[in-house]
XYZ file of C-alpha atoms in Angstrom:
683
model
C 8.137 10.948 26.717
C 6.760 12.744 29.797
C 3.818 10.340 29.946
C 6.125 7.410 30.740
C 7.513 9.132 33.808
C 4.005 9.662 35.085
C 3.282 5.969 34.535
C -0.125 6.585 32.928
C 0.997 5.543 29.437
C 3.780 3.171 30.452
C 2.129 0.379 28.466
C 2.820 2.386 25.262
C 6.547 1.648 25.507
C 5.748 -2.065 25.204
C 3.711 -1.775 21.964
C 5.141 -2.428 18.498
C 2.853 -1.826 15.500
C 4.617 -3.450 12.568
C 3.936 -4.623 9.026
C 5.550 -7.349 6.953
C 6.165 -5.973 3.430
C 7.701 -7.535 0.313
C 7.416 -8.700 -3.280
C 5.081 -11.635 -3.953
C 6.616 -15.002 -2.930
C 9.486 -13.493 -0.890
C 8.185 -15.331 2.197
C 6.232 -12.696 4.176
C 3.441 -15.002 5.275
C 5.858 -17.876 6.050
C 7.869 -15.515 8.292
C 4.674 -14.314 10.013
C 3.604 -17.938 10.593
C 6.925 -18.667 12.357
C 6.625 -15.504 14.451
C 3.151 -16.569 15.596
C 4.364 -20.093 16.405
C 7.423 -19.011 18.397
C 5.361 -16.441 20.343
C 2.833 -19.209 21.212
C 0.021 -17.468 19.346
C -0.558 -20.634 17.322
C 0.312 -24.224 18.237
C 0.939 -25.566 14.752
C 2.653 -23.854 11.833
C 0.641 -23.692 8.621
C 2.311 -23.484 5.227
C 1.464 -21.154 2.331
C 2.074 -23.886 -0.284
C -0.335 -26.206 1.556
C -2.997 -23.484 1.875
C -2.904 -23.740 5.690
C -1.223 -20.420 6.626
C -3.071 -18.665 9.464
C -2.921 -15.206 7.919
C -4.059 -16.325 4.430
C -7.577 -17.214 5.517
C -9.588 -16.334 2.388
C -10.311 -19.343 0.095
C -8.888 -17.292 -2.814
C -5.617 -16.839 -0.872
C -5.367 -20.517 0.034
C -6.091 -21.562 -3.548
C -3.449 -19.256 -5.076
C -0.864 -19.381 -2.287
C -0.656 -15.557 -2.120
C -1.800 -12.853 0.289
C -4.687 -10.791 -1.104
C -5.943 -8.863 1.889
C -4.029 -7.426 4.849
C -4.514 -9.584 7.935
C -3.981 -8.331 11.501
C -2.851 -10.235 14.560
C -1.356 -9.606 18.004
C 1.362 -11.630 19.755
C 3.775 -11.162 22.677
C 7.579 -11.522 22.900
C 9.828 -10.448 25.775
C 7.023 -8.443 27.456
C 6.317 -6.546 24.236
C 2.901 -6.538 22.532
C 3.508 -6.906 18.787
C 0.592 -5.947 16.533
C 1.351 -7.344 13.066
C -0.200 -6.638 9.678
C 0.773 -9.174 6.973
C 0.383 -7.298 3.676
C -0.036 -8.537 0.080
C 2.934 -8.657 -2.318
C 0.978 -8.699 -5.584
C 0.859 -5.341 -7.374
C -2.940 -5.563 -7.896
C -3.379 -5.238 -4.121
C -0.835 -2.471 -3.474
C -3.520 -0.258 -1.869
C -3.710 -2.832 0.956
C -0.021 -2.164 1.671
C -0.524 1.618 1.462
C -3.393 1.506 3.965
C -1.438 -0.674 6.381
C 1.741 1.450 6.229
C -0.326 4.539 6.963
C -1.055 3.265 10.492
C 2.151 1.383 11.317
C 5.164 2.506 13.348
C 7.652 0.037 11.869
C 8.036 -2.603 9.172
C 10.055 -5.658 8.182
C 11.053 -5.789 4.531
C 11.461 -9.403 3.427
C 13.796 -10.081 0.471
C 14.436 -13.312 -1.387
C 18.152 -14.194 -1.217
C 17.968 -15.322 -4.864
C 15.618 -12.736 -6.414
C 16.974 -9.778 -4.407
C 15.127 -6.461 -4.585
C 12.237 -7.226 -6.946
C 9.826 -4.639 -8.472
C 7.072 -4.862 -5.872
C 9.734 -4.735 -3.129
C 10.699 -1.329 -4.529
C 7.074 -0.197 -4.658
C 6.247 -1.117 -1.053
C 9.593 0.199 0.215
C 8.912 3.577 -1.412
C 5.414 3.568 0.088
C 6.971 3.045 3.526
C 9.441 5.905 2.892
C 6.498 8.188 2.093
C 5.145 7.591 5.609
C 8.678 7.645 7.138
C 8.357 4.143 8.583
C 11.520 2.750 10.297
C 12.389 -0.701 8.941
C 14.338 -3.904 9.479
C 15.248 -6.193 6.577
C 15.176 -9.994 6.567
C 17.045 -11.747 3.740
C 14.995 -14.913 3.442
C 15.511 -18.185 1.524
C 19.256 -18.390 2.252
C 18.819 -22.171 1.815
C 17.899 -21.801 -1.893
C 20.282 -22.497 -4.794
C 21.723 -19.172 -5.981
C 21.261 -17.418 -2.602
C 23.573 -14.420 -2.290
C 23.449 -12.281 0.874
C 25.892 -9.601 -0.358
C 24.024 -9.163 -3.659
C 20.827 -8.335 -1.767
C 22.696 -5.713 0.314
C 24.075 -4.110 -2.884
C 20.618 -4.052 -4.504
C 19.151 -2.461 -1.357
C 21.674 0.360 -1.727
C 21.256 0.827 -5.480
C 17.529 0.250 -5.963
C 16.123 1.453 -2.638
C 18.676 4.091 -1.655
C 18.790 2.349 1.739
C 21.703 2.087 4.163
C 21.630 -1.643 5.021
C 23.620 -2.618 8.115
C 23.894 -6.394 8.720
C 23.403 -7.228 12.399
C 22.962 -10.962 11.843
C 24.671 -12.810 8.965
C 24.041 -16.315 7.602
C 26.534 -19.073 8.306
C 26.607 -21.080 5.116
C 24.179 -20.858 2.220
C 22.048 -23.069 -0.033
C 22.071 -26.651 1.357
C 24.989 -25.703 3.659
C 22.992 -23.139 5.684
C 23.716 -24.111 9.307
C 22.430 -21.122 11.265
C 23.238 -17.435 11.752
C 25.911 -15.346 13.478
C 24.891 -12.502 15.809
C 27.418 -9.676 15.234
C 26.382 -7.791 18.402
C 27.033 -10.637 20.861
C 29.482 -12.431 18.506
C 27.718 -15.767 18.912
C 26.658 -18.495 16.477
C 22.936 -19.293 16.771
C 21.906 -22.884 16.055
C 18.233 -23.761 15.511
C 17.097 -27.252 16.460
C 15.353 -28.915 13.469
C 13.748 -31.494 15.819
C 11.664 -28.730 17.457
C 10.984 -26.866 14.179
C 13.497 -24.213 15.237
C 11.641 -23.375 18.463
C 14.652 -24.415 20.551
C 17.854 -22.588 19.685
C 21.304 -22.230 21.223
C 23.822 -19.391 21.253
C 27.247 -20.956 20.893
C 30.797 -19.603 20.983
C 32.290 -18.983 17.555
C 34.676 -21.583 16.177
C 37.749 -20.640 14.091
C 36.190 -20.180 10.627
C 33.129 -18.437 12.064
C 35.243 -16.064 14.142
C 37.221 -14.738 11.159
C 34.043 -14.171 9.099
C 32.210 -12.561 12.036
C 35.089 -10.159 12.850
C 35.164 -8.939 9.246
C 31.403 -8.233 9.280
C 31.460 -6.727 12.812
C 34.116 -4.264 11.633
C 31.748 -3.201 8.831
C 28.877 -2.922 11.335
C 30.824 -0.648 13.701
C 32.102 1.483 10.806
C 28.493 1.986 9.620
C 27.257 2.871 13.116
C 30.201 5.223 13.782
C 29.080 7.290 10.767
C 25.803 8.135 12.530
C 26.794 8.077 16.221
C 29.558 10.273 17.688
C 30.039 8.186 20.847
C 30.645 5.035 18.819
C 32.923 7.009 16.433
C 35.111 8.261 19.296
C 35.479 4.765 20.764
C 36.118 3.267 17.323
C 38.883 5.783 16.535
C 40.415 5.289 19.985
C 40.186 1.509 19.459
C 38.257 1.162 22.725
C 35.892 -1.721 23.474
C 32.289 -0.975 22.486
C 29.849 -2.769 24.763
C 26.651 -4.466 23.617
C 24.236 -1.985 25.225
C 25.949 1.015 23.622
C 25.875 -0.623 20.206
C 22.211 -1.619 20.530
C 21.272 1.896 21.638
C 23.040 3.419 18.610
C 21.391 0.926 16.235
C 17.985 1.707 17.728
C 18.456 5.460 17.351
C 19.754 5.050 13.790
C 16.798 2.844 12.841
C 14.146 5.135 14.319
C 15.907 8.138 12.766
C 15.700 6.417 9.332
C 19.494 6.549 8.979
C 20.060 2.783 8.791
C 18.198 -0.475 8.103
C 19.403 -3.347 10.339
C 19.610 -6.520 8.228
C 18.965 -10.123 9.346
C 19.186 -13.401 7.450
C 17.917 -16.963 7.457
C 15.274 -19.253 6.031
C 11.753 -18.929 7.421
C 10.681 -22.179 5.742
C 13.610 -24.072 7.366
C 12.950 -22.299 10.717
C 16.357 -20.579 10.777
C 16.895 -16.961 11.887
C 13.371 -15.950 12.971
C 13.913 -15.374 16.726
C 16.665 -12.755 16.139
C 14.107 -10.833 14.049
C 11.636 -11.005 16.962
C 14.345 -9.672 19.305
C 15.088 -6.872 16.813
C 11.407 -5.842 16.667
C 11.579 -5.278 20.430
C 15.087 -3.771 20.464
C 15.163 -1.546 17.367
C 11.674 -0.656 16.150
C 9.816 2.246 17.812
C 6.908 2.276 20.213
C 4.000 4.663 19.432
C 5.714 7.225 21.694
C 8.868 7.312 19.565
C 7.413 8.109 16.150
C 6.488 11.518 14.815
C 3.258 12.795 16.337
C 0.452 12.636 13.796
C -0.928 15.987 12.697
C -4.479 16.811 11.723
C -6.663 19.807 11.032
C -9.619 21.244 12.886
C -12.599 20.856 10.472
C -14.219 24.029 11.873
C -11.242 26.388 11.651
C -9.128 24.510 9.073
C -6.095 25.105 11.326
C -3.434 22.534 12.268
C -4.327 20.448 15.315
C -2.311 17.898 17.317
C -3.444 15.604 20.142
C -0.820 14.250 22.605
C 0.083 10.529 22.356
C -1.728 9.651 25.556
C -4.847 7.810 26.670
C -5.783 10.953 28.639
C -5.821 13.032 25.451
C -8.956 13.505 23.296
C -9.829 10.439 21.209
C -8.648 10.231 17.590
C -8.335 7.235 15.260
C -7.900 6.517 11.559
C -9.907 3.832 9.754
C -7.499 2.047 7.407
C -9.646 -0.894 6.310
C -13.258 -2.013 6.052
C -13.850 -5.769 6.045
C -17.079 -7.374 4.788
C -15.965 -11.011 4.929
C -19.049 -12.205 6.825
C -21.441 -9.758 5.176
C -21.264 -7.513 8.251
C -19.058 -4.466 8.348
C -15.960 -4.612 10.513
C -14.047 -1.317 10.691
C -10.311 -1.615 11.421
C -8.668 1.451 12.944
C -5.540 2.664 14.700
C -6.059 4.691 17.872
C -3.658 7.665 17.820
C -4.783 9.349 21.037
C -7.272 8.902 23.865
C -9.356 5.777 24.313
C -12.759 4.447 23.319
C -15.143 1.979 24.963
C -17.949 -0.275 23.782
C -21.182 1.749 23.634
C -19.427 5.094 23.129
C -20.596 7.494 20.446
C -17.945 8.525 17.936
C -17.918 11.394 15.459
C -16.866 10.696 11.853
C -15.258 14.078 11.233
C -14.617 13.402 7.532
C -18.378 12.971 7.022
C -19.834 15.092 9.814
C -21.865 12.142 11.174
C -22.168 10.280 14.473
C -22.345 6.539 15.198
C -22.145 4.215 18.202
C -19.615 1.424 18.709
C -21.457 -1.851 19.359
C -18.462 -4.158 19.863
C -14.648 -3.901 19.890
C -12.229 -6.674 18.919
C -8.569 -7.546 18.993
C -7.929 -9.412 15.744
C -6.150 -12.627 14.846
C -6.585 -13.083 11.073
C -10.242 -14.148 10.673
C -10.773 -14.694 14.416
C -11.804 -11.971 16.855
C -11.301 -11.529 20.592
C -13.829 -9.227 22.263
C -12.459 -6.344 24.307
C -14.204 -3.544 26.189
C -11.752 -0.734 25.519
C -9.196 0.369 22.916
C -6.384 2.694 24.005
C -3.747 4.853 22.333
C -1.383 2.887 20.097
C -3.696 -0.077 19.564
C -4.999 -1.476 16.267
C -8.491 -2.897 16.686
C -11.709 -3.751 14.880
C -15.171 -2.315 15.636
C -18.649 -3.573 14.759
C -21.744 -1.392 14.470
C -20.193 1.443 12.435
C -22.281 1.249 9.250
C -21.427 4.676 7.819
C -17.658 4.541 8.240
C -15.440 4.303 5.122
C -11.741 3.639 4.559
C -9.698 6.754 5.344
C -12.256 8.255 7.751
C -11.122 9.960 10.954
C -12.931 9.016 14.179
C -13.002 11.410 17.131
C -15.398 12.989 19.640
C -17.847 15.681 18.544
C -16.653 18.053 21.252
C -13.019 17.687 20.110
C -12.970 17.390 16.322
C -9.935 16.562 14.205
C -9.336 15.263 10.660
C -6.189 13.171 10.186
C -4.282 12.921 6.893
C -6.162 10.848 4.307
C -4.918 7.722 2.547
C -3.782 8.174 -1.083
C -6.176 7.519 -3.968
C -5.395 5.046 -6.755
C -6.575 5.032 -10.380
C -8.191 1.907 -11.816
C -6.806 0.711 -15.162
C -9.027 -2.209 -16.179
C -12.771 -2.861 -16.225
C -15.241 -5.676 -16.894
C -18.953 -5.706 -17.693
C -21.150 -7.788 -15.372
C -24.540 -8.952 -16.675
C -26.917 -10.501 -14.119
C -29.487 -13.154 -15.154
C -32.502 -11.041 -14.239
C -33.573 -7.779 -12.589
C -33.760 -9.326 -9.102
C -30.217 -10.699 -9.363
C -29.103 -7.336 -10.768
C -30.406 -5.453 -7.729
C -28.688 -7.903 -5.364
C -25.440 -7.661 -7.359
C -25.419 -3.846 -7.123
C -26.190 -4.015 -3.389
C -23.296 -6.429 -2.757
C -20.880 -4.472 -4.963
C -21.645 -1.321 -2.988
C -20.432 -3.204 0.112
C -17.264 -4.189 -1.751
C -16.697 -0.543 -2.765
C -16.699 0.468 0.896
C -14.206 -2.272 1.648
C -11.902 -1.605 -1.312
C -11.280 2.013 -2.430
C -9.592 0.822 -5.660
C -12.841 -0.659 -6.986
C -15.170 1.569 -9.014
C -18.643 0.785 -10.304
C -20.911 2.498 -12.806
C -24.090 1.405 -14.538
C -24.333 1.882 -18.309
C -27.711 3.546 -18.799
C -27.995 2.351 -22.421
C -27.168 -1.334 -21.917
C -27.952 -1.782 -18.208
C -24.536 -3.411 -17.788
C -22.664 -3.000 -14.525
C -19.127 -1.791 -15.305
C -16.636 -2.741 -12.590
C -13.118 -1.240 -12.681
C -10.054 -2.254 -10.701
C -6.253 -2.450 -10.475
C -5.646 -5.537 -12.637
C -6.933 -8.861 -13.965
C -6.279 -10.742 -10.695
C -7.974 -7.996 -8.678
C -11.220 -8.280 -10.701
C -10.977 -12.086 -10.810
C -10.874 -12.277 -6.994
C -13.888 -9.932 -6.711
C -15.893 -12.146 -9.108
C -14.996 -15.280 -7.143
C -16.068 -13.667 -3.893
C -19.402 -12.569 -5.416
C -20.103 -16.175 -6.392
C -18.718 -17.871 -3.268
C -19.983 -15.563 -0.533
C -23.279 -14.399 -2.059
C -24.180 -17.156 -4.578
C -24.639 -14.571 -7.318
C -24.972 -15.744 -10.892
C -23.821 -13.390 -13.653
C -21.914 -13.268 -16.923
C -18.684 -11.297 -17.097
C -17.592 -9.643 -20.324
C -13.959 -9.625 -21.381
C -11.776 -7.135 -19.471
C -11.697 -3.699 -21.057
C -8.946 -1.136 -20.754
C -9.725 2.149 -19.007
C -8.504 5.077 -21.143
C -7.733 8.744 -20.523
C -7.754 11.649 -23.006
C -5.598 14.738 -23.430
C -4.856 17.372 -26.110
C -1.780 18.038 -28.238
C -2.175 21.754 -29.031
C -3.867 24.929 -27.779
C -7.318 25.983 -28.994
C -9.830 28.721 -28.220
C -13.636 28.546 -28.409
C -16.591 30.596 -27.269
C -20.271 29.850 -26.826
C -23.330 32.039 -26.347
C -26.222 30.177 -24.776
C -29.710 31.661 -25.000
C -32.652 29.364 -24.507
C -36.013 29.061 -22.760
C -36.047 26.377 -20.085
C -38.984 25.844 -17.716
C -40.734 28.957 -19.116
C -37.752 31.159 -18.336
C -35.039 32.548 -20.624
C -31.445 31.709 -19.685
C -28.437 33.554 -21.073
C -24.695 33.011 -20.751
C -21.524 33.691 -22.723
C -18.111 32.077 -22.125
C -14.886 32.291 -24.118
C -12.096 29.952 -23.045
C -8.770 28.508 -24.110
C -7.420 24.973 -23.597
C -3.672 24.240 -23.506
C -1.703 21.004 -23.009
C 0.431 20.752 -19.859
C 2.339 17.714 -18.529
C 0.220 14.686 -19.494
C 0.487 13.205 -16.011
C -0.602 16.363 -14.157
C -4.057 17.170 -12.854
C -6.098 19.648 -14.853
C -5.912 23.361 -14.005
C -8.745 25.898 -14.303
C -7.719 29.568 -14.340
C -9.861 32.717 -14.618
C -7.753 35.245 -16.546
C -10.352 37.967 -16.060
C -11.601 39.928 -13.092
C -14.629 38.036 -11.750
C -15.427 40.560 -8.996
C -18.307 42.062 -10.997
C -19.906 38.647 -11.575
C -22.079 36.905 -8.980
C -20.104 34.149 -7.231
C -22.756 31.573 -8.139
C -22.137 32.233 -11.874
C -18.390 31.732 -11.438
C -19.001 28.479 -9.515
C -21.425 27.308 -12.230
C -18.729 27.838 -14.903
C -16.079 26.054 -12.804
C -18.447 23.127 -12.166
C -19.309 22.873 -15.874
C -15.616 22.691 -16.806
C -14.792 20.111 -14.107
C -17.760 17.976 -15.209
C -16.841 18.415 -18.875
C -13.285 17.201 -18.250
C -14.645 13.968 -16.788
C -15.799 12.955 -20.267
C -13.590 13.701 -23.295
C -14.563 14.096 -26.946
C -12.981 10.885 -28.302
C -14.258 8.014 -26.159
C -15.899 9.833 -23.277
C -12.878 9.031 -21.082
C -11.638 11.411 -18.355
C -9.366 14.216 -19.621
C -6.000 14.945 -17.966
C -3.019 17.230 -18.506
C -5.097 20.237 -19.637
C -5.127 23.874 -18.510
C -8.425 25.701 -19.132
C -8.223 29.498 -19.093
C -11.438 31.557 -18.967
C -10.843 34.562 -21.252
C -14.201 36.343 -21.306
C -17.683 36.077 -19.788
C -19.445 38.685 -21.945
C -21.724 41.244 -20.325
C -24.193 40.619 -17.561
C -27.806 40.838 -18.708
C -31.146 40.716 -16.985
C -31.714 37.154 -18.223
C -28.187 35.942 -17.318
C -28.372 32.841 -15.107
C -26.332 30.035 -13.542
C -27.807 27.586 -16.069
C -26.931 29.914 -18.959
C -23.269 30.236 -17.935
C -23.008 26.543 -17.039
C -24.291 25.512 -20.490
C -22.164 28.104 -22.333
C -18.991 26.908 -20.532
C -19.843 23.257 -21.224
C -20.404 23.822 -24.974
C -17.294 26.036 -25.342
C -15.133 23.428 -23.594
C -16.266 20.587 -25.881
C -15.620 22.727 -28.959
C -12.154 23.769 -27.746
C -11.177 20.174 -26.881
C -12.298 19.016 -30.343
C -10.167 21.716 -32.040
C -7.097 20.981 -29.866
C -6.124 17.676 -31.561
C -7.372 15.352 -28.799
C -5.407 12.138 -28.287
C -6.202 8.937 -26.427
C -3.948 7.850 -23.565
C -3.879 4.189 -22.636
C -2.536 2.414 -19.540
C 1.141 1.624 -20.092
C 2.397 -1.191 -17.890
C 5.887 -1.817 -16.551
C 6.742 -5.494 -17.083
C 9.762 -7.181 -15.506
C 10.512 -10.746 -16.609
C 13.000 -13.084 -14.935
C 13.944 -15.665 -17.583
C 16.621 -18.372 -18.094
C 19.276 -17.421 -20.672
C 18.125 -19.915 -23.338
C 14.654 -18.323 -23.603
C 15.719 -14.649 -23.821
C 15.226 -14.466 -27.611
C 11.715 -15.971 -27.382
C 10.733 -13.533 -24.635
C 12.040 -10.515 -26.587
C 9.957 -11.661 -29.593
C 6.887 -12.079 -27.362
C 7.318 -8.544 -25.982
C 7.516 -7.232 -29.544
C 4.305 -9.077 -30.475
C 2.604 -7.452 -27.474
C 3.554 -3.947 -28.668
C 6.172 -3.617 -25.948
C 9.371 -1.631 -25.817
C 12.404 -3.037 -23.960
C 13.840 -0.515 -21.495
C 16.550 -2.525 -19.784
C 18.135 -5.980 -19.623
C 20.637 -7.265 -17.067
C 21.880 -10.440 -15.421
C 20.505 -11.628 -12.108
C 21.945 -14.847 -10.753
C 21.781 -17.589 -13.377
C 19.163 -15.802 -15.487
C 18.375 -12.552 -17.286
C 16.001 -9.830 -16.169
C 14.161 -7.999 -18.942
C 12.330 -4.747 -18.182
C 9.838 -3.387 -20.715
C 6.906 -1.014 -21.166
C 3.821 -2.336 -22.977
C 0.186 -1.277 -23.511
C -2.246 -3.064 -21.180
C -4.728 -3.776 -24.021
C -2.207 -6.192 -25.567
C -1.181 -7.899 -22.317
C -4.315 -9.929 -21.574
C -3.286 -13.573 -21.289
C 0.407 -12.605 -21.182
C 1.193 -15.082 -18.377
C -0.152 -17.999 -20.481
C 1.926 -16.980 -23.526
C 5.034 -16.489 -21.362
C 4.651 -19.933 -19.800
C 4.247 -21.429 -23.266
C 7.438 -19.915 -24.781
C 9.614 -20.587 -21.689
C 8.306 -24.045 -20.713
C 6.939 -22.474 -17.526
C 10.401 -21.394 -16.326
C 9.983 -17.596 -16.449
C 8.471 -15.358 -13.771
C 7.160 -11.848 -14.243
C 5.613 -8.894 -12.449
C 3.421 -6.295 -14.114
C 2.427 -2.940 -12.640
C 0.754 0.228 -13.872
C 3.312 2.819 -14.977
C 1.329 5.713 -16.540
C -1.422 6.752 -18.917
C 0.371 7.658 -22.151
C 0.977 6.919 -25.815
C 3.709 4.300 -26.179
C 6.275 5.844 -28.556
């Protein structure tokens, strides 16, 4: 905090980098739209259901009424600059949430007052915990039938392990929602429907409101006294606790990840949004108040930290590549130092240099040109053609590599067949752009058939990619039915050896390898262990053997799928001979591995999906039958509101078209979420 005293980085205290995270259809984008309207960033509120929401600017988003790609914007409230990333809620696009959370300082978790803590809410919440992101919660849709504020608080405790502390409570619910009560100032807040909630009034509490508010304020102070000694002392002494003291304690508890302040309202009905804006300013941290990001020096491999200051050396993390217009736009968060248009930057993760042509502050699909980006800002840059998602940007004279973004495994693939060779070349070229933009997409070309195999996170994910190929690039191709991506493992130990001795390129090559394969936890990465002393062997031979085994495990003996959950122990390398070579040992290791895997009872692992279905009581029997038909296994069933929630595990290969079948047996009244659980055999 020394920088503030000096004044040089005073602007940092006014910045809030936040994300809006939630399950699909909880109201993230609707809340963001209201925030932008009330902060004067936009002059007319768009609606998700009408396809006019500012942040859902892709045609695919407008058509489906869901967020597919993270959109960035900047607005201002009470002299604070709020940089917002609206993230997707659909499980197929969970990497978008992961990338956004990696560069944010705070987040707002949006929960449906009827649905409560839904599966994707859990997923994104846990992602935010991984990066230790302080959060607020907004219980949305309090105007809906079946809304239950207390139920959501209970589910936050049970399912998320959170410590929710209501700061604002709803007054009324369903069609009786009248406004909200601020428990800090003990005021009722009324939102004028004539001005779409832009005008609001803080009114004194009337009799019924006062009794309800006092009960909840008591709970609030009890919760805060558990984490703040000053508040505890005053509470026990029954002394008056002033507003500033309470706000300070809530802020410290939020930033320290001890509590989650909770707010309530209805974004669609324009009730309860401004208190959330106040809370962003009051309770979420500035870039100076979060843990300093650590990196490593690529030359020495030692830990390296740059101060959070514009006078420090420049460092930034690229969290997204956008190719919407065919040109690459690199989105990054500046963690230290500053950068200007025309400056050269060093991509430390690649060891390459590039020049920044233009810098932008972003507002969804619109861009505002700026000349400089400083510490704490989230901006876009044009002209960086080599940069990829997860890259660290710095200066060559002061190198650093920041922590990378997690990798995700694809579970489903389709075959794309272009009309002719020319179209095929263009398709590959465009897909390579998409791969840079989206790290969860994978492409390979089948050498035998010439088909382009595209793999992704789910049916919707691949569907959106296909639509973009046709809409943005006018590409014409046929798509084969989705295919499941498999993995392989083994069920017992086996030993094999191979002696390779062959003439290649007029030279004899010799190698001998004996190895053992053993099953370990199916969900673990493979392990390669040399159980012999390799000191007497040339290092290049040892590396050749290790490379052969790693390559061999990429393609199993059943379907050629990657192998996982296997430990490979090298038992013997024979004697060194005059004709021993890298090729000889590489080939011997490769042959021995295949033989050992074949003898070790190889088994195929398929993607097992977690399916959660929210269904009215009268259709429960039909849904259970449908799950059985799909090879599923019911794990849990419980009541939620007026309906039942069924949780099951099922193999992905049997779930194609599941949404259509579910609609059919429930007259369109059931909702479901499906996410990848693990590669396994469903017992």
